[in-house]
Short mmCIF file of C-alpha atoms in Angstrom, two decimals:
data_model
loop_
_atom_site.label_atom_id
_atom_site.label_comp_id
_atom_site.label_asym_id
_atom_site.label_seq_id
_atom_site.Cartn_x
_atom_site.Cartn_y
_atom_site.Cartn_z
CA MET V 21 0.00 0.00 0.00
CA ALA V 22 1.45 3.34 -1.07
CA THR V 23 -0.07 5.10 1.94
CA VAL V 24 1.80 2.80 4.35
CA SER V 25 5.08 3.19 2.44
CA SER V 26 4.87 7.00 2.45
CA PHE V 27 3.99 7.02 6.16
CA GLU V 28 6.94 4.75 7.01
CA SER V 29 9.33 7.10 5.20
CA ILE V 30 8.51 9.92 7.67
CA GLU V 31 10.91 9.63 10.60
CA ARG V 32 9.10 12.09 12.87
CA PRO V 33 5.54 12.59 11.64
CA ALA V 34 3.70 15.71 12.76
CA LYS V 35 0.27 15.67 14.39
CA ALA V 36 -1.31 16.54 11.05
CA ASP V 37 0.42 13.56 9.39
CA LEU V 38 -0.78 11.18 12.13
CA LYS V 39 -4.34 12.49 11.89
CA GLN V 40 -4.41 12.21 8.10
CA PHE V 41 -2.99 8.67 8.19
CA ALA V 42 -5.58 7.64 10.79
CA LEU V 43 -8.38 8.97 8.57
CA LEU V 44 -7.15 7.34 5.36
CA PHE V 45 -5.92 3.96 6.63
CA GLN V 46 -9.19 2.21 7.53
CA PRO V 47 -11.07 2.73 4.20
CA LEU V 48 -7.93 1.90 2.20
CA PHE V 49 -7.29 -1.20 4.34
CA GLN V 50 -10.84 -2.47 3.92
CA SER V 51 -10.73 -2.02 0.13
CA SER V 52 -7.40 -3.89 -0.23
CA THR V 53 -6.81 -7.57 -0.91
CA LEU V 54 -5.92 -10.05 1.83
CA GLU V 55 -2.26 -10.16 0.79
CA ALA V 56 -2.04 -6.36 0.74
CA ARG V 57 -3.55 -6.23 4.24
CA ARG V 58 -1.01 -8.70 5.57
CA ALA V 59 1.87 -6.81 3.94
CA ALA V 60 0.65 -3.50 5.39
CA VAL V 61 0.27 -4.96 8.90
CA ALA V 62 3.71 -6.58 8.74
CA ALA V 63 5.26 -3.25 7.71
CA LEU V 64 3.46 -1.25 10.40
CA SER V 65 4.40 -3.76 13.11
CA GLN V 66 7.94 -2.34 13.01
CA SER V 67 6.92 1.35 13.02
CA PRO V 68 6.99 3.24 16.34
CA ASN V 69 4.69 6.02 15.06
CA VAL V 70 1.39 4.23 14.38
CA PRO V 71 -1.54 6.27 15.75
CA GLU V 72 -3.45 4.62 18.61
CA PRO V 73 -6.78 4.30 16.69
CA VAL V 74 -4.98 2.59 13.80
CA ALA V 75 -3.10 0.27 16.22
CA PHE V 76 -6.37 -0.77 17.90
CA PHE V 77 -8.06 -1.27 14.53
CA ILE V 78 -5.23 -3.55 13.30
CA ALA V 79 -5.09 -5.50 16.57
CA CYS V 80 -8.81 -6.28 16.33
CA GLN V 81 -8.45 -7.85 12.87
CA PRO V 82 -8.54 -11.67 12.51
CA ILE V 83 -5.51 -13.37 14.01
CA SER V 84 -4.24 -14.43 10.57
CA ILE V 85 -3.72 -10.72 9.80
CA SER V 86 -3.02 -9.12 13.18
CA ALA V 87 -0.58 -11.72 14.61
CA PRO V 88 2.67 -9.93 13.54
CA PHE V 89 1.35 -6.64 14.91
CA LEU V 90 0.30 -8.12 18.26
CA THR V 91 3.66 -9.88 18.66
CA ALA V 92 6.07 -7.09 17.68
CA SER V 93 4.45 -3.63 17.49
CA PRO V 94 5.96 -1.08 19.90
CA CYS V 95 2.82 1.06 19.67
CA LEU V 96 0.58 -1.21 21.77
CA THR V 97 0.23 0.03 25.34
CA ASP V 98 -0.66 -2.20 28.28
CA GLU V 99 -4.22 -0.83 28.31
CA LEU V 100 -4.69 -1.59 24.61
CA MET V 101 -3.28 -5.10 24.89
CA LEU V 102 -5.44 -5.87 27.92
CA THR V 103 -8.55 -4.61 26.13
CA ILE V 104 -7.71 -6.71 23.06
CA ALA V 105 -7.07 -9.82 25.18
CA ARG V 106 -10.44 -9.41 26.95
CA THR V 107 -12.46 -8.73 23.83
CA GLN V 108 -10.84 -10.75 21.01
CA GLY V 109 -10.28 -14.17 22.57
CA LYS V 110 -7.59 -16.77 23.13
CA ALA V 111 -5.79 -16.51 19.79
CA HIS V 112 -5.12 -12.79 20.23
CA THR V 113 -4.08 -13.37 23.86
CA ARG V 114 -1.56 -16.03 22.81
CA ALA V 115 -0.05 -13.62 20.27
CA ILE V 116 0.31 -10.95 22.98
CA VAL V 117 1.97 -13.46 25.35
CA ARG V 118 4.65 -14.11 22.68
CA ARG V 119 5.91 -10.50 22.91
CA GLU V 120 9.54 -10.21 23.99
CA ALA V 121 9.00 -7.66 26.77
CA LEU V 122 5.88 -7.51 28.93
CA SER V 123 5.55 -5.36 32.04
CA PRO V 124 4.93 -7.09 35.41
CA ALA V 125 1.50 -5.47 35.61
CA MET V 126 0.64 -6.81 32.16
CA ILE V 127 1.84 -10.31 33.10
CA ASP V 128 -0.35 -10.30 36.23
CA ALA V 129 -3.33 -9.13 34.22
CA LEU V 130 -2.81 -11.85 31.61
CA VAL V 131 -2.49 -14.51 34.32
CA GLY V 132 -5.77 -13.37 35.91
CA LEU V 133 -7.38 -13.29 32.50
CA ARG V 134 -6.15 -16.86 31.86
CA PHE V 135 -7.88 -18.15 34.99
CA SER V 136 -11.03 -16.29 34.02
CA LEU V 137 -10.96 -17.88 30.59
CA GLN V 138 -10.40 -21.31 32.15
CA ASP V 139 -13.44 -20.84 34.46
CA ASN V 140 -15.55 -19.83 31.50
CA ALA V 141 -14.28 -22.83 29.55
CA ALA V 142 -15.08 -25.19 32.49
CA HIS V 143 -18.54 -23.69 32.79
CA SER V 144 -19.04 -24.15 29.08
CA THR V 145 -17.83 -27.79 29.36
CA ASP V 146 -20.33 -28.47 32.16
CA GLN V 147 -23.11 -27.07 30.07
CA ASP V 148 -22.01 -29.24 27.14
CA GLY V 149 -22.03 -32.33 29.43
CA VAL V 150 -25.55 -31.56 30.64
CA ALA V 151 -26.67 -31.11 27.06
CA HIS V 152 -25.00 -34.40 26.13
CA ASP V 153 -26.81 -36.20 28.99
CA MET V 154 -30.07 -34.66 27.88
CA MET V 155 -29.45 -35.91 24.37
CA GLU V 156 -28.92 -39.44 25.68
CA ALA V 157 -32.14 -39.35 27.75
CA PRO V 158 -35.28 -40.98 26.38
CA PRO V 159 -36.97 -38.82 23.80
CA ARG V 160 -39.64 -36.64 25.25
CA ALA V 161 -41.52 -33.59 24.22
CA ILE V 162 -39.98 -30.46 25.72
CA PRO V 163 -42.15 -27.41 25.27
CA VAL V 164 -40.24 -24.43 24.06
CA ARG V 165 -41.53 -21.01 24.92
CA GLU V 166 -41.00 -18.48 22.22
CA ASP V 167 -40.46 -14.91 23.30
CA PRO V 168 -40.32 -12.74 20.22
CA ALA V 169 -40.18 -9.50 22.20
CA PRO V 170 -36.37 -9.45 22.76
CA ILE V 171 -35.73 -10.34 19.12
CA LYS V 172 -37.98 -7.56 18.03
CA LYS V 173 -36.15 -5.08 20.30
CA ILE V 174 -32.75 -6.10 18.93
CA GLU V 175 -33.92 -5.70 15.36
CA LEU V 176 -35.30 -2.25 16.11
CA ALA V 177 -32.10 -1.22 17.90
CA GLU V 178 -30.01 -2.27 14.92
CA ILE V 179 -32.03 -0.18 12.49
CA PRO V 180 -30.51 3.33 12.36
CA THR V 181 -32.81 6.28 12.48
CA GLU V 182 -32.91 8.87 9.72
CA THR V 183 -30.92 11.31 11.86
CA GLU V 184 -28.18 8.76 12.53
CA ALA V 185 -28.00 7.79 8.86
CA ALA V 186 -27.74 11.44 7.85
CA THR V 187 -25.00 12.02 10.43
CA VAL V 188 -22.99 9.04 9.17
CA ALA V 189 -23.40 10.14 5.55
CA GLU V 190 -22.35 13.70 6.41
CA ALA V 191 -19.25 12.43 8.27
CA ALA V 192 -18.26 10.25 5.31
CA LYS V 193 -18.76 13.19 2.95
CA ARG V 194 -16.56 15.45 5.11
CA LYS V 195 -13.88 12.75 5.21
CA ARG V 196 -13.87 12.46 1.40
CA GLU V 197 -13.77 16.24 1.00
CA GLU V 198 -10.87 16.53 3.44
CA ALA V 199 -8.92 13.81 1.62
CA LEU V 200 -9.53 15.57 -1.71
CA ARG V 201 -8.50 18.92 -0.20
CA GLN V 202 -5.23 17.47 1.10
CA THR V 203 -4.50 15.93 -2.30
CA LEU V 204 -5.11 19.26 -4.07
CA ILE V 205 -2.91 21.10 -1.56
CA ALA V 206 -0.08 18.61 -2.14
CA LEU V 207 -0.38 19.01 -5.92
CA ASP V 208 -0.42 22.81 -5.66
CA GLN V 209 2.67 22.82 -3.45
CA HIS V 210 4.44 20.56 -5.92
CA LEU V 211 3.59 22.71 -8.95
CA HIS V 212 3.92 26.15 -7.32
CA ARG V 213 6.71 26.15 -4.79
CA PRO V 214 6.93 29.21 -2.53
CA GLN V 215 9.69 31.73 -3.17
CA HIS V 216 11.58 30.81 0.01
CA ASP V 217 11.73 27.13 -0.97
CA ARG V 218 15.09 26.83 -2.76
CA GLN V 219 15.70 23.14 -2.26
CA GLY V 220 17.77 21.83 -5.17
CA LEU V 221 18.50 25.37 -6.49
CA ARG V 222 21.77 27.27 -6.50
CA SER V 223 21.91 29.76 -3.63
CA ILE V 224 24.53 32.19 -2.43
CA ASN V 225 25.78 31.75 1.13
CA PRO V 226 26.54 34.67 3.51
CA VAL V 227 30.32 34.43 3.02
CA GLN V 228 30.08 34.55 -0.78
CA GLU V 229 27.63 37.44 -0.59
CA ALA V 230 29.95 39.38 1.72
CA LEU V 231 32.91 38.82 -0.63
CA LEU V 232 30.97 40.03 -3.67
CA VAL V 233 29.84 43.16 -1.84
CA ARG V 234 33.38 43.84 -0.62
CA PHE V 235 34.95 43.55 -4.09
CA ALA V 236 32.15 45.66 -5.57
CA ARG V 237 32.76 48.36 -2.96
CA THR V 238 36.45 48.60 -3.99
CA ARG V 239 35.60 47.98 -7.68
CA GLU V 240 38.03 45.07 -7.92
CA ALA V 241 36.63 43.57 -11.11
CA SER V 242 39.14 40.72 -11.30
CA ALA V 243 38.56 39.59 -7.71
CA PHE V 244 34.79 39.99 -8.16
CA ALA V 245 34.88 37.77 -11.26
CA THR V 246 36.79 35.10 -9.32
CA ALA V 247 34.28 35.19 -6.44
CA LEU V 248 31.33 35.12 -8.86
CA SER V 249 32.71 32.09 -10.73
CA ASP V 250 33.19 30.31 -7.38
CA THR V 251 29.59 31.11 -6.38
CA LEU V 252 28.24 29.83 -9.71
CA SER V 253 30.63 26.83 -9.75
CA SER V 254 31.55 27.89 -13.26
CA SER V 255 34.62 28.95 -15.19
CA ARG V 256 36.10 32.40 -14.76
CA TRP V 257 35.41 32.93 -18.44
CA LEU V 258 31.63 32.85 -17.80
CA ALA V 259 31.91 35.27 -14.85
CA GLU V 260 33.89 37.76 -16.97
CA ARG V 261 31.37 37.47 -19.79
CA ILE V 262 28.60 38.32 -17.34
CA LEU V 263 30.51 41.39 -16.10
CA LEU V 264 31.24 42.58 -19.66
CA ASP V 265 27.53 43.07 -20.32
CA LEU V 266 27.63 46.84 -19.79
CA SER V 267 23.84 47.04 -19.48
CA GLY V 268 24.16 45.25 -16.13
CA ARG V 269 21.28 42.94 -17.00
CA GLN V 270 23.30 39.72 -17.00
CA LEU V 271 24.89 40.48 -13.62
CA ALA V 272 21.47 41.38 -12.19
CA THR V 273 20.10 38.08 -13.56
CA ALA V 274 22.92 36.11 -11.96
CA LEU V 275 22.63 37.78 -8.55
CA LEU V 276 18.82 37.56 -8.47
CA GLY V 277 18.92 33.90 -9.53
CA LEU V 278 21.34 33.19 -6.67
CA ALA V 279 18.88 34.79 -4.20
CA MET V 280 21.13 37.66 -3.13
CA THR V 281 19.28 40.30 -1.11
CA LEU V 282 17.87 43.23 -3.08
CA PRO V 283 19.87 45.93 -1.20
CA ASP V 284 23.13 44.11 -1.99
CA ILE V 285 22.12 43.61 -5.64
CA THR V 286 21.40 47.33 -5.93
CA PHE V 287 24.74 48.24 -4.32
CA VAL V 288 26.79 45.89 -6.55
CA LEU V 289 25.13 47.09 -9.76
CA SER V 290 25.57 50.74 -8.80
CA ARG V 291 29.31 50.26 -8.17
CA PHE V 292 30.10 48.48 -11.45
CA TYR V 293 27.54 50.26 -13.65
CA PRO V 294 27.18 53.86 -12.40
CA HIS V 295 24.91 54.80 -15.30
CA LEU V 296 22.18 52.64 -13.75
CA THR V 297 21.85 55.19 -10.92
CA GLU V 298 20.57 57.80 -13.36
CA LEU V 299 16.88 58.62 -13.37
CA GLU V 300 14.63 57.50 -16.17
CA GLN V 301 11.03 58.77 -16.05
CA ASN V 302 11.59 59.90 -12.44
CA GLU V 303 12.75 56.41 -11.46
CA PRO V 304 16.29 55.00 -11.13
CA ARG V 305 17.21 52.78 -14.04
CA ILE V 306 18.52 50.16 -11.65
CA ALA V 307 15.06 49.82 -10.04
CA ARG V 308 13.41 49.39 -13.44
CA LEU V 309 16.00 46.76 -14.37
CA ILE V 310 15.45 44.67 -11.22
CA ALA V 311 11.65 44.99 -11.49
CA SER V 312 11.76 43.61 -15.05
CA LEU V 313 13.39 40.35 -13.91
CA ASP V 314 11.64 37.25 -12.61
CA GLY V 315 13.39 35.09 -10.02
CA ARG V 316 12.48 31.75 -11.57
CA GLU V 317 13.42 32.90 -15.06
CA CYS V 318 16.77 34.05 -13.66
CA GLN V 319 17.34 30.59 -12.15
CA ARG V 320 16.60 28.92 -15.49
CA GLN V 321 18.93 31.39 -17.26
CA ILE V 322 21.77 30.51 -14.86
CA GLU V 323 21.30 26.79 -15.55
CA ALA V 324 21.40 27.47 -19.30
CA TRP V 325 24.62 29.48 -18.89
CA LEU V 326 26.22 26.70 -16.87
CA ARG V 327 25.30 24.04 -19.42
CA ALA V 328 26.81 26.13 -22.20
CA ASP V 329 29.86 26.84 -20.02
CA GLN V 330 30.48 23.13 -19.44
CA GLN V 331 30.37 22.51 -23.19
CA THR V 332 32.56 25.44 -24.29
CA TYR V 333 35.02 26.06 -21.46
CA GLN V 334 37.06 22.93 -22.25
CA THR V 335 38.00 24.46 -25.62
CA HIS V 336 39.26 27.67 -23.96
CA ARG V 337 41.15 25.72 -21.32
CA ASP V 338 42.89 23.55 -23.92
CA ASP V 339 44.17 26.72 -25.68
CA PRO V 340 45.91 28.55 -22.80
CA LYS V 341 47.74 31.38 -24.52
CA PRO V 342 44.85 32.89 -26.54
CA GLY V 343 42.60 32.33 -23.51
CA GLN V 344 44.98 34.21 -21.21
CA ASP V 345 45.20 37.10 -23.66
CA ALA V 346 41.42 37.21 -24.00
CA HIS V 347 40.97 37.18 -20.21
CA GLN V 348 43.49 39.99 -19.84
CA GLU V 349 41.76 42.07 -22.51
CA GLU V 350 38.35 41.47 -20.91
CA GLY V 351 39.71 42.48 -17.50
CA ASN V 352 41.20 45.62 -19.02
CA ASP V 353 37.86 46.47 -20.68
CA ILE V 354 36.05 46.21 -17.33
CA ILE V 355 38.66 48.34 -15.54
CA ALA V 356 38.63 50.95 -18.36
CA TYR V 357 34.84 51.14 -18.17
CA LEU V 358 34.92 51.65 -14.42
CA LYS V 359 37.55 54.36 -14.72
CA GLN V 360 35.51 56.09 -17.39
CA HIS V 361 32.38 56.24 -15.18
CA ARG V 362 34.17 56.80 -11.86
CA GLY V 363 33.34 60.13 -10.71
#
């Protein structure tokens, strides 16, 4: 059962997980085949996080299904085991007795229950002997008094009223709606992850962010390119190409895709590209640039750059002399641009 497998994979389930599992387990268990039920019970018998209602439900199943759970589950308390032994019979009691560790109080209770069962069995044997003697007696007519009143009361008690039937139907409807709601929530979270969820995405750490801000403050383009390539896990060639985009858009894309804070992005762009601090339609150009970018699109753009970098950087690395000259010229272009706009 997929529900059991997903529940077992949670090491420390929250209260909401336990509640949802307790609601879904019983209808799924009842609609499964006998082999699937046995497999689910065997798997849950080793889990320490089974909710108490689910544990009691499994323990009350026929002994052919519940035996592994009664013998090994760590979720059965003394009260639950004693209740099961009193209500389910000898087979369930024998399975409980086979547990490796039983408390002294539980052992005493099982011993007392054993004597009680023996008394009941002896009483039943006496009744069977009397019946046997009666069967061996000479045949005689024994009038039997029929009392239909109790039977009629039982039948009436078993018939639910309209209010009870409506209550049960409403509860089942709410359960189905809640299960559907949880499924839709899970699908929505999978398709539309929140902005703060960056699991599996490239992110800048505080040390890398501090280094980039420091080199931007002193306008050390070469050191900034080295730190940026280390943050992207790319070649220095890609970092220099990003810096050589004098519009500042590629650097803004890289920093926004790495989840750098907006104040630091604004500071870095203003240090390397002073023209972005100019006003355009009564608004700084740097603000318009950042507002035009989308975080997820920036992340996809970074991945595209890195794929292209992995394919092309080997060629530049295998040709060291032209590559070194090109890097030197690119570094000189960045420094010349900064000197030109330094004011």
